[in-house]
mmCIF file of C-alpha atoms in Angstrom:
data_model
loop_
_atom_site.group_PDB
_atom_site.id
_atom_site.type_symbol
_atom_site.label_atom_id
_atom_site.label_comp_id
_atom_site.label_asym_id
_atom_site.label_seq_id
_atom_site.Cartn_x
_atom_site.Cartn_y
_atom_site.Cartn_z
ATOM 1 C CA UNK C 1 -124.958 -98.731 87.434
ATOM 2 C CA UNK C 2 -124.662 -95.000 89.505
ATOM 3 C CA UNK C 3 -124.181 -93.095 86.393
ATOM 4 C CA UNK C 4 -128.184 -95.019 84.367
ATOM 5 C CA UNK C 5 -131.170 -93.096 84.045
ATOM 6 C CA UNK C 6 -133.562 -93.962 87.260
ATOM 7 C CA UNK C 7 -136.281 -95.124 86.126
ATOM 8 C CA UNK C 8 -138.386 -94.554 89.242
ATOM 9 C CA UNK C 9 -138.052 -91.825 91.524
ATOM 10 C CA UNK C 10 -139.909 -91.460 94.777
ATOM 11 C CA UNK C 11 -139.191 -88.580 96.975
ATOM 12 C CA UNK C 12 -141.052 -87.735 100.100
ATOM 13 C CA UNK C 13 -143.258 -90.211 100.054
ATOM 14 C CA UNK C 14 -146.018 -90.783 102.739
ATOM 15 C CA UNK C 15 -149.359 -92.515 103.185
ATOM 16 C CA UNK C 16 -151.222 -92.655 105.666
ATOM 17 C CA UNK C 17 -154.364 -94.855 107.267
ATOM 18 C CA UNK C 18 -156.415 -92.335 109.176
ATOM 19 C CA UNK C 19 -154.275 -92.796 112.812
ATOM 20 C CA UNK C 20 -151.814 -95.206 110.622
ATOM 21 C CA UNK C 21 -148.999 -93.566 109.008
ATOM 22 C CA UNK C 22 -148.022 -96.515 106.230
ATOM 23 C CA UNK C 23 -145.643 -94.735 104.428
ATOM 24 C CA UNK C 24 -143.227 -92.288 106.172
ATOM 25 C CA UNK C 25 -141.234 -90.300 103.790
ATOM 26 C CA UNK C 26 -139.345 -92.218 101.794
ATOM 27 C CA UNK C 27 -137.323 -91.882 99.446
ATOM 28 C CA UNK C 28 -136.090 -94.306 96.611
ATOM 29 C CA UNK C 29 -134.268 -93.794 93.091
ATOM 30 C CA UNK C 30 -134.159 -97.139 90.823
ATOM 31 C CA UNK C 31 -131.871 -96.830 87.841
ATOM 32 C CA UNK C 32 -133.279 -98.402 84.164
ATOM 33 C CA UNK C 33 -131.968 -102.311 83.922
ATOM 34 C CA UNK C 34 -131.830 -103.023 87.743
ATOM 35 C CA UNK C 35 -133.342 -105.332 90.603
ATOM 36 C CA UNK C 36 -133.897 -103.278 93.327
ATOM 37 C CA UNK C 37 -135.578 -105.005 96.828
ATOM 38 C CA UNK C 38 -137.986 -103.571 98.544
ATOM 39 C CA UNK C 39 -137.079 -106.290 102.059
ATOM 40 C CA UNK C 40 -139.690 -105.861 104.820
ATOM 41 C CA UNK C 41 -141.344 -107.645 106.690
ATOM 42 C CA UNK C 42 -145.432 -107.398 106.350
ATOM 43 C CA UNK C 43 -146.762 -103.897 107.185
ATOM 44 C CA UNK C 44 -143.228 -102.496 106.359
ATOM 45 C CA UNK C 45 -144.965 -100.291 103.824
ATOM 46 C CA UNK C 46 -143.618 -102.275 100.295
ATOM 47 C CA UNK C 47 -146.919 -103.389 98.906
ATOM 48 C CA UNK C 48 -147.840 -99.647 99.362
ATOM 49 C CA UNK C 49 -144.600 -98.464 97.635
ATOM 50 C CA UNK C 50 -145.586 -100.646 94.164
ATOM 51 C CA UNK C 51 -149.517 -99.293 94.622
ATOM 52 C CA UNK C 52 -148.294 -95.729 94.749
ATOM 53 C CA UNK C 53 -145.648 -95.908 91.981
ATOM 54 C CA UNK C 54 -147.768 -98.041 89.390
ATOM 55 C CA UNK C 55 -151.194 -95.601 89.502
ATOM 56 C CA UNK C 56 -153.077 -97.766 91.857
ATOM 57 C CA UNK C 57 -152.447 -95.506 94.945
ATOM 58 C CA UNK C 58 -152.719 -92.196 95.603
ATOM 59 C CA UNK C 59 -149.945 -91.285 97.639
ATOM 60 C CA UNK C 60 -150.849 -88.163 100.298
ATOM 61 C CA UNK C 61 -147.383 -86.366 100.024
ATOM 62 C CA UNK C 62 -144.884 -86.797 97.701
ATOM 63 C CA UNK C 63 -143.299 -87.068 93.929
ATOM 64 C CA UNK C 64 -143.361 -89.762 92.041
ATOM 65 C CA UNK C 65 -141.729 -90.810 88.658
ATOM 66 C CA UNK C 66 -141.583 -93.840 86.608
ATOM 67 C CA UNK C 67 -140.403 -93.688 83.442
ATOM 68 C CA UNK C 68 -139.509 -89.928 83.857
ATOM 69 C CA UNK C 69 -143.245 -89.918 84.177
ATOM 70 C CA UNK C 70 -145.615 -87.905 86.622
ATOM 71 C CA UNK C 71 -147.724 -90.827 88.519
ATOM 72 C CA UNK C 72 -150.752 -88.448 89.262
ATOM 73 C CA UNK C 73 -150.915 -86.361 85.953
ATOM 74 C CA UNK C 74 -149.061 -88.950 83.486
ATOM 75 C CA UNK C 75 -150.603 -92.076 85.108
ATOM 76 C CA UNK C 76 -152.335 -93.181 81.762
ATOM 77 C CA UNK C 77 -148.759 -93.007 80.244
ATOM 78 C CA UNK C 78 -146.964 -95.048 83.427
ATOM 79 C CA UNK C 79 -149.274 -97.703 82.736
ATOM 80 C CA UNK C 80 -148.770 -98.409 79.416
ATOM 81 C CA UNK C 81 -145.014 -99.207 79.931
ATOM 82 C CA UNK C 82 -145.157 -100.993 83.245
ATOM 83 C CA UNK C 83 -145.778 -104.545 84.127
ATOM 84 C CA UNK C 84 -147.345 -105.647 87.461
ATOM 85 C CA UNK C 85 -148.300 -109.376 89.229
ATOM 86 C CA UNK C 86 -149.288 -108.619 92.518
ATOM 87 C CA UNK C 87 -149.406 -110.689 95.911
ATOM 88 C CA UNK C 88 -152.756 -112.486 94.593
ATOM 89 C CA UNK C 89 -153.027 -114.462 91.195
ATOM 90 C CA UNK C 90 -154.552 -112.289 88.597
ATOM 91 C CA UNK C 91 -155.913 -115.027 86.045
ATOM 92 C CA UNK C 92 -159.144 -116.226 85.058
ATOM 93 C CA UNK C 93 -158.890 -120.135 86.959
ATOM 94 C CA UNK C 94 -161.971 -120.866 83.416
ATOM 95 C CA UNK C 95 -160.105 -119.908 81.044
ATOM 96 C CA UNK C 96 -157.023 -121.761 80.109
ATOM 97 C CA UNK C 97 -153.303 -120.559 80.446
ATOM 98 C CA UNK C 98 -153.543 -119.751 76.271
ATOM 99 C CA UNK C 99 -156.541 -118.038 76.912
ATOM 100 C CA UNK C 100 -155.335 -115.919 79.390
ATOM 101 C CA UNK C 101 -152.649 -114.251 77.553
ATOM 102 C CA UNK C 102 -154.826 -113.416 74.660
ATOM 103 C CA UNK C 103 -157.049 -112.433 76.562
ATOM 104 C CA UNK C 104 -154.205 -109.485 78.527
ATOM 105 C CA UNK C 105 -152.997 -108.986 75.093
ATOM 106 C CA UNK C 106 -155.989 -107.790 73.553
ATOM 107 C CA UNK C 107 -156.771 -105.669 77.005
ATOM 108 C CA UNK C 108 -153.704 -103.921 76.150
ATOM 109 C CA UNK C 109 -154.854 -104.190 72.557
ATOM 110 C CA UNK C 110 -151.799 -105.642 70.679
ATOM 111 C CA UNK C 111 -151.991 -106.353 66.849
ATOM 112 C CA UNK C 112 -153.893 -110.011 67.038
ATOM 113 C CA UNK C 113 -151.347 -110.362 63.899
ATOM 114 C CA UNK C 114 -148.623 -111.139 65.545
ATOM 115 C CA UNK C 115 -149.366 -111.616 68.847
ATOM 116 C CA UNK C 116 -150.107 -115.894 68.087
ATOM 117 C CA UNK C 117 -146.927 -116.025 68.163
ATOM 118 C CA UNK C 118 -145.570 -114.259 71.313
ATOM 119 C CA UNK C 119 -147.836 -115.941 73.372
ATOM 120 C CA UNK C 120 -147.244 -119.309 71.547
ATOM 121 C CA UNK C 121 -143.259 -118.208 72.905
ATOM 122 C CA UNK C 122 -144.262 -117.485 76.354
ATOM 123 C CA UNK C 123 -146.084 -120.647 77.029
ATOM 124 C CA UNK C 124 -142.497 -122.194 76.053
ATOM 125 C CA UNK C 125 -140.955 -119.967 78.076
ATOM 126 C CA UNK C 126 -142.070 -120.719 81.055
ATOM 127 C CA UNK C 127 -142.914 -124.655 80.807
ATOM 128 C CA UNK C 128 -147.119 -124.084 80.428
ATOM 129 C CA UNK C 129 -146.449 -125.141 76.557
ATOM 130 C CA UNK C 130 -148.197 -128.725 77.500
ATOM 131 C CA UNK C 131 -150.424 -127.008 79.738
ATOM 132 C CA UNK C 132 -151.956 -124.159 77.313
ATOM 133 C CA UNK C 133 -154.987 -126.067 76.573
ATOM 134 C CA UNK C 134 -155.504 -126.665 79.860
ATOM 135 C CA UNK C 135 -158.326 -124.818 82.134
ATOM 136 C CA UNK C 136 -155.876 -122.613 84.813
ATOM 137 C CA UNK C 137 -157.407 -124.592 87.216
ATOM 138 C CA UNK C 138 -156.045 -127.612 86.950
ATOM 139 C CA UNK C 139 -152.937 -125.765 87.834
ATOM 140 C CA UNK C 140 -150.054 -125.961 90.346
ATOM 141 C CA UNK C 141 -149.458 -123.203 92.489
ATOM 142 C CA UNK C 142 -146.018 -122.636 91.009
ATOM 143 C CA UNK C 143 -148.031 -122.988 87.173
ATOM 144 C CA UNK C 144 -150.852 -120.594 88.106
ATOM 145 C CA UNK C 145 -147.635 -118.269 89.445
ATOM 146 C CA UNK C 146 -146.259 -117.959 86.466
ATOM 147 C CA UNK C 147 -148.780 -117.950 84.200
ATOM 148 C CA UNK C 148 -148.987 -114.940 86.142
ATOM 149 C CA UNK C 149 -146.279 -113.508 84.922
ATOM 150 C CA UNK C 150 -146.858 -114.253 82.232
ATOM 151 C CA UNK C 151 -150.060 -112.508 81.601
ATOM 152 C CA UNK C 152 -147.496 -109.874 82.647
ATOM 153 C CA UNK C 153 -144.578 -109.922 80.264
ATOM 154 C CA UNK C 154 -146.958 -110.728 76.925
ATOM 155 C CA UNK C 155 -147.130 -106.820 77.387
ATOM 156 C CA UNK C 156 -142.852 -106.409 77.084
ATOM 157 C CA UNK C 157 -142.711 -103.499 79.358
ATOM 158 C CA UNK C 158 -139.828 -101.524 80.460
ATOM 159 C CA UNK C 159 -140.291 -102.103 84.466
ATOM 160 C CA UNK C 160 -142.189 -104.629 86.377
ATOM 161 C CA UNK C 161 -143.432 -104.789 89.764
ATOM 162 C CA UNK C 162 -142.975 -107.947 91.404
ATOM 163 C CA UNK C 163 -144.899 -107.952 94.480
ATOM 164 C CA UNK C 164 -143.658 -111.118 97.079
ATOM 165 C CA UNK C 165 -143.495 -112.967 93.285
ATOM 166 C CA UNK C 166 -142.346 -116.360 94.666
ATOM 167 C CA UNK C 167 -144.913 -116.418 98.416
ATOM 168 C CA UNK C 168 -146.048 -119.493 99.174
ATOM 169 C CA UNK C 169 -143.671 -121.271 96.122
ATOM 170 C CA UNK C 170 -141.727 -124.594 96.322
ATOM 171 C CA UNK C 171 -137.474 -124.153 95.775
ATOM 172 C CA UNK C 172 -137.693 -125.254 92.559
ATOM 173 C CA UNK C 173 -140.742 -123.037 90.855
ATOM 174 C CA UNK C 174 -138.808 -120.277 93.094
ATOM 175 C CA UNK C 175 -135.450 -120.659 91.347
ATOM 176 C CA UNK C 176 -137.852 -120.308 87.502
ATOM 177 C CA UNK C 177 -139.232 -117.146 88.741
ATOM 178 C CA UNK C 178 -135.742 -115.563 89.534
ATOM 179 C CA UNK C 179 -134.087 -116.648 85.863
ATOM 180 C CA UNK C 180 -136.886 -115.983 84.715
ATOM 181 C CA UNK C 181 -136.552 -111.524 86.095
ATOM 182 C CA UNK C 182 -132.929 -112.546 85.424
ATOM 183 C CA UNK C 183 -133.440 -113.143 81.187
ATOM 184 C CA UNK C 184 -135.512 -110.146 81.304
ATOM 185 C CA UNK C 185 -133.133 -107.624 83.733
ATOM 186 C CA UNK C 186 -130.386 -108.453 81.150
ATOM 187 C CA UNK C 187 -132.797 -107.308 78.687
ATOM 188 C CA UNK C 188 -132.722 -103.675 79.698
ATOM 189 C CA UNK C 189 -136.202 -104.439 81.808
ATOM 190 C CA UNK C 190 -136.118 -102.780 84.838
ATOM 191 C CA UNK C 191 -137.238 -104.745 88.581
ATOM 192 C CA UNK C 192 -137.906 -102.726 91.377
ATOM 193 C CA UNK C 193 -139.351 -107.004 94.217
ATOM 194 C CA UNK C 194 -140.977 -106.977 96.940
ATOM 195 C CA UNK C 195 -140.031 -109.826 99.290
ATOM 196 C CA UNK C 196 -139.515 -111.141 102.521
ATOM 197 C CA UNK C 197 -137.375 -113.831 101.473
ATOM 198 C CA UNK C 198 -133.467 -112.890 102.479
ATOM 199 C CA UNK C 199 -131.955 -115.307 99.612
ATOM 200 C CA UNK C 200 -133.850 -113.794 97.456
ATOM 201 C CA UNK C 201 -133.665 -110.160 97.828
ATOM 202 C CA UNK C 202 -129.367 -111.963 97.391
ATOM 203 C CA UNK C 203 -130.006 -113.908 94.703
ATOM 204 C CA UNK C 204 -131.328 -111.042 92.704
ATOM 205 C CA UNK C 205 -131.135 -107.267 93.419
ATOM 206 C CA UNK C 206 -128.205 -104.608 92.646
ATOM 207 C CA UNK C 207 -129.218 -103.096 95.278
ATOM 208 C CA UNK C 208 -131.819 -103.516 98.173
ATOM 209 C CA UNK C 209 -133.693 -101.510 100.213
ATOM 210 C CA UNK C 210 -134.788 -102.471 103.720
ATOM 211 C CA UNK C 211 -138.485 -100.397 105.321
ATOM 212 C CA UNK C 212 -139.334 -101.275 108.231
ATOM 213 C CA UNK C 213 -142.939 -99.049 110.305
ATOM 214 C CA UNK C 214 -143.493 -96.920 107.424
ATOM 215 C CA UNK C 215 -139.817 -95.759 107.131
ATOM 216 C CA UNK C 216 -136.474 -96.502 104.577
ATOM 217 C CA UNK C 217 -133.926 -97.454 107.083
ATOM 218 C CA UNK C 218 -130.675 -98.533 105.265
ATOM 219 C CA UNK C 219 -130.078 -98.796 101.545
ATOM 220 C CA UNK C 220 -126.711 -100.560 99.643
ATOM 221 C CA UNK C 221 -126.321 -103.652 97.432
ATOM 222 C CA UNK C 222 -125.857 -106.239 99.249
ATOM 223 C CA UNK C 223 -122.640 -107.039 100.531
ATOM 224 C CA UNK C 224 -122.371 -103.630 101.426
ATOM 225 C CA UNK C 225 -125.351 -103.878 104.248
ATOM 226 C CA UNK C 226 -123.876 -107.002 105.267
ATOM 227 C CA UNK C 227 -120.720 -105.091 105.549
ATOM 228 C CA UNK C 228 -122.333 -103.507 108.688
ATOM 229 C CA UNK C 229 -123.122 -105.946 111.031
ATOM 230 C CA UNK C 230 -119.535 -107.896 111.582
ATOM 231 C CA UNK C 231 -120.235 -111.282 113.222
ATOM 232 C CA UNK C 232 -123.140 -113.301 112.347
ATOM 233 C CA UNK C 233 -125.380 -115.751 114.137
ATOM 234 C CA UNK C 234 -125.595 -118.212 116.055
ATOM 235 C CA UNK C 235 -128.354 -120.619 114.658
ATOM 236 C CA UNK C 236 -129.441 -122.942 117.890
ATOM 237 C CA UNK C 237 -131.763 -126.145 116.795
ATOM 238 C CA UNK C 238 -133.174 -127.431 120.163
ATOM 239 C CA UNK C 239 -134.294 -131.671 120.554
ATOM 240 C CA UNK C 240 -137.884 -130.478 120.444
ATOM 241 C CA UNK C 241 -137.967 -128.788 116.908
ATOM 242 C CA UNK C 242 -137.454 -125.027 117.968
ATOM 243 C CA UNK C 243 -134.578 -123.488 116.564
ATOM 244 C CA UNK C 244 -133.229 -119.525 117.851
ATOM 245 C CA UNK C 245 -130.773 -117.719 115.543
ATOM 246 C CA UNK C 246 -128.551 -115.185 118.040
ATOM 247 C CA UNK C 247 -125.884 -112.220 117.096
ATOM 248 C CA UNK C 248 -122.970 -112.723 117.610
ATOM 249 C CA UNK C 249 -119.609 -110.611 116.973
ATOM 250 C CA UNK C 250 -117.841 -113.957 115.643
ATOM 251 C CA UNK C 251 -115.698 -113.982 118.172
ATOM 252 C CA UNK C 252 -114.507 -117.449 120.399
ATOM 253 C CA UNK C 253 -115.641 -115.217 123.755
ATOM 254 C CA UNK C 254 -119.248 -114.558 121.789
ATOM 255 C CA UNK C 255 -119.482 -117.836 120.977
ATOM 256 C CA UNK C 256 -118.623 -119.529 124.813
ATOM 257 C CA UNK C 257 -121.154 -117.021 126.277
ATOM 258 C CA UNK C 258 -123.515 -118.077 123.842
ATOM 259 C CA UNK C 259 -122.597 -121.990 125.111
ATOM 260 C CA UNK C 260 -122.000 -121.792 128.709
ATOM 261 C CA UNK C 261 -126.446 -119.959 128.003
ATOM 262 C CA UNK C 262 -127.902 -123.212 126.712
ATOM 263 C CA UNK C 263 -129.092 -126.254 128.573
ATOM 264 C CA UNK C 264 -127.411 -129.577 126.549
ATOM 265 C CA UNK C 265 -129.965 -131.483 127.450
ATOM 266 C CA UNK C 266 -132.732 -129.681 125.214
ATOM 267 C CA UNK C 267 -130.077 -128.448 121.995
ATOM 268 C CA UNK C 268 -130.034 -130.527 118.954
ATOM 269 C CA UNK C 269 -127.104 -129.009 117.467
ATOM 270 C CA UNK C 270 -125.785 -124.766 117.482
ATOM 271 C CA UNK C 271 -124.422 -123.638 113.651
ATOM 272 C CA UNK C 272 -121.776 -120.775 113.203
ATOM 273 C CA UNK C 273 -123.199 -118.235 110.378
ATOM 274 C CA UNK C 274 -121.439 -115.222 109.113
ATOM 275 C CA UNK C 275 -123.187 -112.139 107.995
ATOM 276 C CA UNK C 276 -126.077 -111.918 105.982
ATOM 277 C CA UNK C 277 -129.122 -110.337 104.992
ATOM 278 C CA UNK C 278 -131.236 -111.362 108.166
ATOM 279 C CA UNK C 279 -128.718 -110.713 110.617
ATOM 280 C CA UNK C 280 -128.620 -106.944 109.018
ATOM 281 C CA UNK C 281 -132.363 -106.861 109.220
ATOM 282 C CA UNK C 282 -132.183 -108.206 112.483
ATOM 283 C CA UNK C 283 -129.662 -105.634 113.724
ATOM 284 C CA UNK C 284 -131.289 -102.201 111.238
ATOM 285 C CA UNK C 285 -135.075 -103.493 113.077
ATOM 286 C CA UNK C 286 -134.638 -105.820 116.536
ATOM 287 C CA UNK C 287 -136.561 -108.643 114.482
ATOM 288 C CA UNK C 288 -136.762 -110.567 111.717
ATOM 289 C CA UNK C 289 -138.207 -109.837 108.193
ATOM 290 C CA UNK C 290 -140.826 -112.854 108.742
ATOM 291 C CA UNK C 291 -142.758 -111.104 111.359
ATOM 292 C CA UNK C 292 -146.756 -112.707 110.369
ATOM 293 C CA UNK C 293 -148.065 -110.319 113.835
ATOM 294 C CA UNK C 294 -147.850 -107.338 111.913
ATOM 295 C CA UNK C 295 -149.403 -107.298 109.456
ATOM 296 C CA UNK C 296 -151.242 -103.340 109.682
ATOM 297 C CA UNK C 297 -150.039 -102.265 106.174
ATOM 298 C CA UNK C 298 -152.728 -104.650 104.882
ATOM 299 C CA UNK C 299 -155.566 -104.574 107.280
ATOM 300 C CA UNK C 300 -155.404 -100.459 106.941
ATOM 301 C CA UNK C 301 -155.567 -101.572 103.186
ATOM 302 C CA UNK C 302 -158.615 -103.926 103.906
ATOM 303 C CA UNK C 303 -160.037 -100.963 105.709
ATOM 304 C CA UNK C 304 -159.169 -98.376 102.831
ATOM 305 C CA UNK C 305 -161.310 -101.726 100.275
#
């Protein structure tokens, strides 16, 4: 993998909104034909990285090259080789699924003589064939997300940015999106994925970059990152429905200390788990990936808008 040509090269990336620093010197290299996950809580800077790399936002400092193209001086050429699926749907709900795809094809100036077959094939692949001529407003959340992804894929981009593509989806729809991502990568497409879901990064990513507070705090394969955390965790379920995840080094002494600190009357069950990416993130940052109270990045970009 290290010998592959870089699809994305980021060096010294910085972005601030007033006194709020969103990105603080991020370096990142993504090889062609791989999935690279940006993992972190709300406000970590994930979406800002995607927006800068996809020419939607200007950086304050740093160098960004996508497909060997400078995102500032060659932005039009960058846009011609990438696809972006953002956190929020870009579909027109008053149009049918087929009409949405044809509209995107027209905007990309695709050959009308051949695009109809591509639209039909893509609708069938994403299990939208039966609903192709229904207005998108009648689609379920999972169907809308698949249509949103189809609108990215219709242009056959060499590099795809997926910004939290499965947020809000049920487990089945999430795995359908995963299968599509794997197919694209098997065809040589590069994917930069942002996610808060540890399972998603573990399932899809060749490498994971952990962002926290606008800084890259760790990077490696999922297996490499897990090896940084000895032991694992203990998941405690309480009788009132609460749950608590407690770090453990895996030893009997550690488990005994945790159990001695619990009140049997309040505990419904205890599960011992080996280290996973959640343990990695907790060990590196001191807090879990899903942090609803930390939305500084979104707030800052909202002010900018």
